[in-house]
Amino acid sequence: MSSTIPDTCPELGIEVPIAEIDRELHKLWEQDDARTNASLMNLVVYTESSGGLLKNSRIINNLTRDNACRAILVEMDRDQEASLRAWITAHCHLSHGKKSVCCEQISFLLTGRATGRFRNTVFSHLNSDLPLIFWWQGELSDVFTVSLASVMERLIIDSALWADSSASFVRIQKAVEANPMLVIQDLAWTRCWQYRVGIAALFDDSVAQTLLEKIDTVRITYSSSNRNTALQILAWLAVQAGWSHAGELMFETRKGGRIEAFVEAGDDSAPIGLVELSSPETTVRVSQEKGSAHLMKEIESGDYRACSLSPSDPEEPAELVGQQLSRGGKNSLFLKVLPVFLDLLK
Amino acid sequence: MSNPFREDLVSRSRPEPCTVVIFGATGDLTHRKLIPALYNLAVDGELPTGVKIVGFARRDKSDEEFRSGLEELNRKVSRSGHDSEVWDQFINSVTYHCSEFTDDEGYASLAKRLDEIDAERGGKGNRLYYIASAPEFFDDILLHLKKAGLNEAQEGCWSRVIVEKPFGTDLKTAQHLNTVVNQTFHEKDTYRIDHYLGKETAQNLMVLRFANAIFEPLWNNKCISHIQITCAENLGMEGGRGGYYEKSGALRDMVQNHLLQLLSLVAMEPPTDLSADGVRDEKVKVIRSLRQWDTPEKVAKNVVRAQYTAGHVDGNAVPGYREEDRVSPESETEAYVALRLMIDTWRWSGVPFYIRMGKRLPKKSTEISIHFKDAPSVLFGALPSGLPGGNVLVIRIQPDEGISLRMVSKIPGTSLRLEPVKMDFHYATSFGKGSPEAYERLILDAIAGDATLFARRDEVEEAWRFIDHIEKAWHESDKKPPMAEFVAGSWGPSEADEMIKEDGNSWRRL
């Protein structure tokens, strides 16, 4: 028996035999007619880190406030003796202070040789007809295969946690080639959503638009674990503005202008502390103070200065996933930006 | 110039920086709806950087007094709460301009103020005028905007106007107002707001119909028996509403605009595209195809008007309509109306549409119900319990926005007994994230130049053309259809039940 989960674990709910999961779930709903079972998707949260089940159960409790789903939590540990355990529970929240809305959660702990039963065990408990969102936590292990990815609708990853992003993204690209409908959602990319929206909004201003053809410097500041996010922003700017990569952090505009980028880690920076595009006359800047809940958006051009606040991106992976789930979409922009990002990673 | 950073980022039109001038800035609408909507857009980062807001009203106030009044109410009503940091930034962009609506000088100084704002941003700027004043000032404001040259956009910029309801009180006044508006602003720059169209479920109507292949083949007279649109309110004339209501009544206050808009979304043909005119072209065809109840006899047969008498709502005793505050004891204003409408198109031939709207009904609820024809009774009609009614698709607009489908199912057991069951989809349950307020969506659309959710001139006028016949029969004819009565807290007069019963139907129990 695994040492990571105690015999009684209220956070994971009732431990049930694998073969009895559906029957026990049914019983769970029979206990209280006043509750509504809501589900718009299957959300599989996969981890290979010890204690991940408990941590993820807390995350699901929060996520289900806004995202109705059947949650399937999986923790794999190949170094232990073979065992396969399962728990069921439901996370219930008051909707608009009235109705109790609940989401089911099934948790699996697979250890030792039982880890080989992962696919059979998990996929037989999906809610039929609902999309499969697969949140892979941590490094891609050899459990991640093209075949596994072929049954997913969405794959959520966090490249900020990867030691070798280039190699891992090659595997992701192969999965996408085999399953072109697969939507990839990198939390590193989600972390800069509000930055991208902010930059785009600033360039709606006619003053900022005059800068477009004259940008000669891009400056991005990030905190140490967010280099991938910083490079993804730079790749996005280049792809959207039509700049070609001219080696290192240099770019060339369609008209042959040179743009130099400075991507710098700052000890005291927010995850992304600054994205600034400038010419000698005009500066467009989005910035965030560490710990602030807001981004500051600014345009400066001679005497003209306009600024406004907008919400900052969340930092916690669970919140990022929540935003990602509520936003949906095909994320084709990310795939468009990916080649330039991989080029910059080199 | 296009903005490459917008591409693939957000699937909506691009809101551009502009100056928003609100006429009637000291009024309730501005304080309760417009400023909180603009503030919430700022909170969500949706309000373009550089947006300035100028409040235009008659009362003498300083910028600070104006701002402090706005803050006081925003703290109470804002959807996202009140974030002081965002508010401080936001409110800095808000200024107050004191002037009579008929004072040339006031508009001249407004023009100067707007030019100064534009100068700060390089000499040119977009302008959005929001006319939220009392309706009697609409003409004056529009004419003075024109006189001061404020309606004209500079090259490369735009100048738009949002006009609040009521958009006229009959066809004649609506046509007059439309003429004044169109003498001042191009039709493409005119946004007649109907906040019902900004509601999530109203927007979802087109998605439900045209993004789900299962519905459209059934959406016609072959499969649908009839359609009901209900707007029930449990409130009466509290807070001095009687004064306004006496001049409008249920038909003009709700049916002419909100409910006919919902009707057109339910009944329209698929548009050729999702452009504003693509959608509005199809909507107006529905209103134009309404069979006209153009004689008192037709009105008497197809429309029921009523007033409530004293009764109980939510357990509280309430007065009758004629005893309400600011209501005449001899009032001839309807607080309830039920209509049978026929749409003379190939798709809807023979399908009655019933609309009912009333005050002091048992609960607050707005919904559209699509009643499908019964299945042939050859198999189950002979059962002792028979077939328990047909399928009903219900689209709930408010509260508890969502969609449900009633179907027939076998009751478990050894005998064959059938009962209706309901499949239910609740927005709040399925999507925990709250929807933006209708005004947020609509103001942002106007800033972005997307008029899809706004009424076009011909829609408004066609709706008035239909409504005017009824008003005329009620108030000007020699054979006025009678005013029915119902007890407050009940579901309306028996005459309305009789009207729908003539077709073999009954009102849906809410």
XYZ file of C-alpha atoms in Angstrom, chain A residues 16-322:
307
model
C -13.680 2.461 -3.449
C -12.715 -0.666 -5.385
C -11.933 0.172 -9.016
C -14.774 -2.002 -10.282
C -17.276 -0.215 -8.050
C -16.512 3.377 -9.028
C -19.606 3.962 -11.153
C -21.926 2.300 -8.642
C -20.444 4.276 -5.753
C -20.728 7.532 -7.683
C -24.363 6.756 -8.303
C -24.896 6.193 -4.578
C -23.214 9.489 -3.865
C -25.835 11.327 -5.909
C -28.719 9.383 -4.432
C -27.872 10.703 -0.972
C -29.142 14.201 -1.637
C -31.697 15.200 -4.258
C -31.119 18.898 -3.684
C -27.730 18.822 -5.375
C -27.155 19.307 -9.075
C -24.455 17.334 -10.824
C -22.840 19.599 -13.396
C -20.232 18.702 -15.960
C -19.064 20.302 -19.172
C -15.834 18.367 -19.602
C -13.602 15.587 -18.373
C -10.605 17.141 -16.680
C -7.752 14.713 -16.092
C -5.004 16.053 -13.850
C -1.896 13.947 -14.120
C 1.100 14.097 -11.821
C 4.114 11.990 -11.072
C 5.051 13.909 -7.964
C 4.414 12.390 -4.579
C 1.517 13.961 -2.713
C 0.130 15.365 -5.943
C -3.313 13.830 -5.464
C -4.040 15.768 -2.296
C -2.688 18.993 -3.724
C -4.705 18.568 -6.901
C -7.875 17.741 -5.008
C -7.622 21.158 -3.341
C -7.047 22.753 -6.738
C -10.104 21.008 -8.195
C -12.182 22.231 -5.277
C -11.395 25.780 -6.399
C -11.538 25.141 -10.121
C -15.020 23.658 -9.969
C -16.446 26.910 -8.655
C -16.303 28.256 -12.185
C -15.716 25.203 -14.350
C -18.147 22.332 -14.063
C -16.332 19.091 -14.868
C -15.810 15.472 -14.009
C -12.338 15.608 -12.496
C -10.103 12.581 -12.709
C -6.930 12.896 -10.679
C -4.059 10.580 -11.358
C -0.852 10.141 -9.400
C 1.746 7.697 -10.688
C 4.704 6.400 -8.706
C 6.692 3.665 -10.333
C 9.130 3.286 -7.461
C 6.629 1.790 -5.036
C 5.093 -1.646 -4.770
C 2.353 -2.383 -7.267
C -1.053 -1.081 -6.212
C -4.029 0.639 -7.686
C -6.349 2.615 -5.403
C -9.294 4.875 -6.172
C -11.381 7.427 -4.273
C -14.530 9.275 -5.173
C -15.901 12.536 -3.885
C -17.850 15.566 -5.062
C -17.013 19.251 -4.774
C -20.158 21.252 -4.098
C -20.577 25.007 -4.291
C -23.527 27.264 -3.837
C -24.485 28.765 -7.165
C -25.685 32.365 -6.719
C -26.132 31.588 -3.023
C -28.932 29.142 -3.736
C -28.507 25.880 -5.547
C -25.828 23.401 -4.527
C -23.920 22.531 -7.681
C -21.523 19.620 -7.494
C -18.771 18.142 -9.615
C -17.581 14.571 -9.316
C -13.988 13.697 -8.650
C -12.366 10.321 -9.091
C -8.788 9.979 -7.838
C -6.413 7.211 -8.828
C -3.115 6.327 -7.253
C -1.142 3.915 -9.397
C 2.147 2.564 -8.153
C 4.773 0.065 -9.273
C 3.747 -2.205 -12.102
C 0.122 -1.085 -11.786
C 1.149 2.121 -13.533
C 0.909 0.138 -16.761
C -2.868 0.018 -16.255
C -3.113 3.808 -16.387
C -4.867 4.180 -19.742
C -7.385 1.400 -19.246
C -8.252 2.553 -15.766
C -8.587 6.238 -16.455
C -10.241 6.266 -19.837
C -12.966 3.859 -18.822
C -14.203 6.491 -16.379
C -14.623 9.421 -18.724
C -18.029 11.035 -19.037
C -19.157 10.123 -22.542
C -19.530 12.851 -25.170
C -17.736 15.463 -23.077
C -14.320 16.700 -24.184
C -11.173 15.430 -22.512
C -8.942 18.134 -21.116
C -5.662 16.660 -19.952
C -3.544 18.720 -17.566
C -0.059 17.275 -17.517
C 1.864 18.557 -14.523
C 5.662 18.693 -14.640
C 8.142 17.206 -17.107
C 6.864 15.031 -19.917
C 7.758 11.458 -18.962
C 7.680 8.421 -21.208
C 4.031 7.951 -20.234
C 3.278 10.819 -22.603
C 3.001 9.292 -26.043
C 1.470 10.255 -29.355
C -1.071 7.514 -28.769
C -2.079 8.964 -25.390
C -2.408 12.440 -26.892
C -4.586 11.095 -29.698
C -7.609 10.792 -27.376
C -7.317 14.282 -25.891
C -9.146 17.407 -27.015
C -6.878 19.721 -25.033
C -3.496 19.261 -23.462
C -2.464 21.690 -20.750
C 1.240 21.853 -19.973
C 3.545 24.293 -18.235
C 6.779 24.675 -20.144
C 8.142 26.908 -17.377
C 8.696 23.708 -15.395
C 10.649 21.901 -18.098
C 14.371 21.447 -17.935
C 14.668 20.936 -21.681
C 11.868 22.889 -23.334
C 13.132 22.328 -26.865
C 13.102 18.541 -26.588
C 9.712 18.486 -24.893
C 8.158 20.769 -27.487
C 9.399 18.458 -30.242
C 7.326 15.710 -28.603
C 4.360 18.030 -28.355
C 4.677 18.936 -32.030
C 4.670 15.245 -32.958
C 1.498 14.768 -30.934
C -0.138 17.681 -32.763
C 0.935 16.293 -36.140
C -0.750 12.990 -35.253
C -3.844 14.675 -33.823
C -4.317 18.030 -35.577
C -7.467 18.685 -33.528
C -5.448 18.664 -30.309
C -5.363 22.093 -28.684
C -2.146 22.841 -26.825
C -2.341 25.208 -23.903
C 0.987 26.102 -22.352
C 0.527 27.855 -19.003
C 3.686 29.825 -19.743
C 1.740 31.288 -22.673
C -1.388 31.815 -20.561
C 0.728 33.751 -18.046
C 1.180 36.539 -20.573
C -2.422 36.745 -21.818
C -3.146 40.085 -20.210
C 0.211 41.411 -21.417
C -0.693 40.486 -24.982
C -4.191 41.941 -24.654
C -2.644 45.071 -23.129
C -0.111 45.533 -25.931
C -2.805 44.955 -28.539
C -5.100 47.471 -26.845
C -2.369 50.118 -26.759
C -1.793 49.726 -30.471
C -5.466 50.584 -31.086
C -4.410 54.132 -30.263
C -3.498 56.108 -33.369
C -0.467 57.547 -31.572
C 0.895 54.075 -30.883
C 0.154 52.980 -34.434
C 2.647 55.509 -35.743
C 5.268 53.620 -33.743
C 4.661 50.335 -35.550
C 7.005 51.028 -38.462
C 9.649 52.681 -36.323
C 10.192 50.276 -33.436
C 13.904 49.779 -32.866
C 13.983 48.351 -29.355
C 12.020 45.762 -27.447
C 12.682 45.282 -23.777
C 11.240 42.443 -21.715
C 11.918 41.826 -18.034
C 10.972 38.621 -16.253
C 11.509 36.790 -12.992
C 13.881 33.865 -13.168
C 11.423 31.004 -13.778
C 9.560 32.792 -16.543
C 12.082 32.922 -19.353
C 9.846 30.837 -21.608
C 6.999 33.295 -21.134
C 9.296 36.207 -21.953
C 10.518 34.511 -25.124
C 6.980 33.588 -26.109
C 5.981 37.258 -25.856
C 8.934 38.212 -28.020
C 8.053 35.495 -30.535
C 4.443 36.704 -30.579
C 5.488 40.315 -31.220
C 7.733 39.187 -34.060
C 5.152 36.909 -35.688
C 2.337 39.436 -35.474
C 4.368 42.416 -36.615
C 6.019 40.431 -39.396
C 9.599 40.691 -38.128
C 12.053 38.017 -39.168
C 14.523 36.564 -36.717
C 18.015 37.757 -37.550
C 19.993 35.764 -34.995
C 20.362 36.059 -31.231
C 17.821 38.636 -30.119
C 17.881 40.658 -33.311
C 14.981 41.073 -35.715
C 14.430 42.680 -39.061
C 11.229 44.447 -40.116
C 9.617 43.921 -43.526
C 11.204 47.197 -44.627
C 14.655 46.188 -43.464
C 14.735 48.064 -40.158
C 16.710 46.515 -37.310
C 15.153 45.766 -33.957
C 17.167 44.821 -30.937
C 15.510 42.915 -28.123
C 16.649 42.834 -24.518
C 15.218 39.954 -22.529
C 16.457 40.233 -18.979
C 15.822 38.433 -15.709
C 15.214 40.732 -12.784
C 15.587 39.684 -9.153
C 12.699 41.799 -8.051
C 10.478 41.430 -11.091
C 6.912 40.248 -11.377
C 6.725 37.039 -13.472
C 6.753 39.410 -16.434
C 7.708 42.828 -15.172
C 7.904 44.830 -18.379
C 7.217 44.679 -22.080
C 8.283 47.844 -23.825
C 8.411 48.705 -27.507
C 10.075 51.935 -28.427
C 11.349 54.235 -31.128
C 13.271 57.452 -30.502
C 9.942 59.364 -30.323
C 7.398 56.962 -28.891
C 7.230 54.300 -26.220
C 4.503 51.770 -25.615
C 4.835 49.993 -22.317
C 2.996 47.411 -20.257
C 4.434 46.767 -16.812
C 3.648 45.159 -13.506
C 5.065 45.797 -10.076
C 5.847 42.589 -8.217
C 2.777 41.564 -6.207
C 0.458 44.078 -7.887
C -2.939 42.913 -9.093
C -2.792 45.274 -12.063
C -0.829 45.946 -15.193
C -0.029 49.520 -16.108
C -0.470 50.290 -19.811
C 1.237 53.422 -21.056
C 1.871 55.340 -24.240
C 4.370 58.190 -24.287
C 5.006 60.347 -27.298
C 6.346 63.835 -26.786
C 3.864 65.609 -24.512
C 1.215 62.976 -25.010
C 0.848 60.385 -22.277
C -2.036 57.973 -21.830
C -2.178 55.303 -19.205
C -4.661 52.865 -17.757
C -4.779 49.802 -15.584
C -5.892 46.346 -16.489
C -5.950 43.122 -14.513
C -2.719 41.171 -14.212
C -2.422 37.503 -15.080
C -2.723 35.071 -12.208
C 0.447 33.321 -11.105
C -0.920 30.122 -9.595
C -1.170 27.249 -12.103
C -4.675 26.408 -10.864
C -5.905 29.933 -11.598
C -4.224 29.885 -14.990
C -5.934 26.623 -15.829
C -9.250 28.096 -14.663
